[in-house]
Amino acid sequence: MFRPHVPWATTCGPCHREEQRAFWADAQARADAAPEPPPWRERFAAVAADGAVPDTDTEVGTP
């Protein structure tokens, strides 16, 4: 009686809104608990330290 005429709606409006609030509160809590990614400078330094970036001091064709 209180549900809209769409096939995906299985709860009334207030119950659906409460489910959505719980879903997004959980998503926000997981996002807040995730570690902060390192700054781009630190990521570049890590890649350069692993040897993935060629040394810029050497010239092309130099052994």
CSV table of C-alpha atoms in Angstrom, one decimal:
chain,number,residue,atom,x,y,z
A,1,MET,CA,0.0,0.0,0.0
A,2,PHE,CA,2.9,2.4,0.7
A,3,ARG,CA,5.3,1.1,-1.8
A,4,PRO,CA,5.8,2.7,-5.2
A,5,HIS,CA,4.9,0.7,-8.3
A,6,VAL,CA,8.5,-0.3,-9.3
A,7,PRO,CA,9.9,-3.8,-9.3
A,8,TRP,CA,13.0,-3.0,-7.2
A,9,ALA,CA,11.1,-1.5,-4.3
A,10,THR,CA,10.7,-4.0,-1.5
A,11,THR,CA,10.3,-1.6,1.4
A,12,CYS,CA,8.2,1.4,2.3
A,13,GLY,CA,9.7,4.9,1.9
A,14,PRO,CA,10.8,5.4,5.5
A,15,CYS,CA,12.4,1.9,5.7
A,16,HIS,CA,14.2,2.4,2.4
A,17,ARG,CA,15.6,5.8,3.6
A,18,GLU,CA,16.8,4.1,6.8
A,19,GLU,CA,18.5,1.3,4.8
A,20,GLN,CA,20.2,4.0,2.6
A,21,ARG,CA,21.4,5.9,5.7
A,22,ALA,CA,22.9,2.7,7.2
A,23,PHE,CA,24.5,1.8,3.8
A,24,TRP,CA,26.2,5.3,3.4
A,25,ALA,CA,27.2,5.5,7.1
A,26,ASP,CA,29.0,2.1,6.7
A,27,ALA,CA,30.6,3.3,3.4
A,28,GLN,CA,31.8,6.5,5.1
A,29,ALA,CA,33.2,4.6,8.1
A,30,ARG,CA,35.1,2.3,5.8
A,31,ALA,CA,36.5,5.3,3.8
A,32,ASP,CA,37.5,7.0,7.1
A,33,ALA,CA,39.3,3.9,8.3
A,34,ALA,CA,41.3,3.5,5.0
A,35,PRO,CA,44.9,4.7,5.3
A,36,GLU,CA,45.8,7.9,3.5
A,37,PRO,CA,47.7,7.3,0.3
A,38,PRO,CA,51.2,8.7,0.3
A,39,PRO,CA,51.8,12.0,-1.4
A,40,TRP,CA,52.8,11.9,-5.1
A,41,ARG,CA,56.3,13.0,-4.4
A,42,GLU,CA,56.9,10.0,-2.1
A,43,ARG,CA,55.4,7.7,-4.7
A,44,PHE,CA,57.7,9.1,-7.4
A,45,ALA,CA,60.7,8.7,-5.1
A,46,ALA,CA,59.8,5.1,-4.4
A,47,VAL,CA,59.5,4.3,-8.1
A,48,ALA,CA,62.8,6.0,-8.8
A,49,ALA,CA,64.5,4.2,-5.9
A,50,ASP,CA,63.4,0.8,-7.4
A,51,GLY,CA,65.2,1.6,-10.6
A,52,ALA,CA,62.0,1.8,-12.7
A,53,VAL,CA,62.9,5.4,-13.8
A,54,PRO,CA,66.1,5.8,-15.8
A,55,ASP,CA,68.8,8.0,-14.5
A,56,THR,CA,68.4,11.5,-16.1
A,57,ASP,CA,72.1,12.3,-15.8
A,58,THR,CA,73.2,9.7,-18.4
A,59,GLU,CA,72.9,10.5,-22.1
A,60,VAL,CA,71.1,8.3,-24.5
A,61,GLY,CA,73.5,5.8,-26.1
A,62,THR,CA,76.1,6.1,-23.4
A,63,PRO,CA,77.1,2.7,-22.0
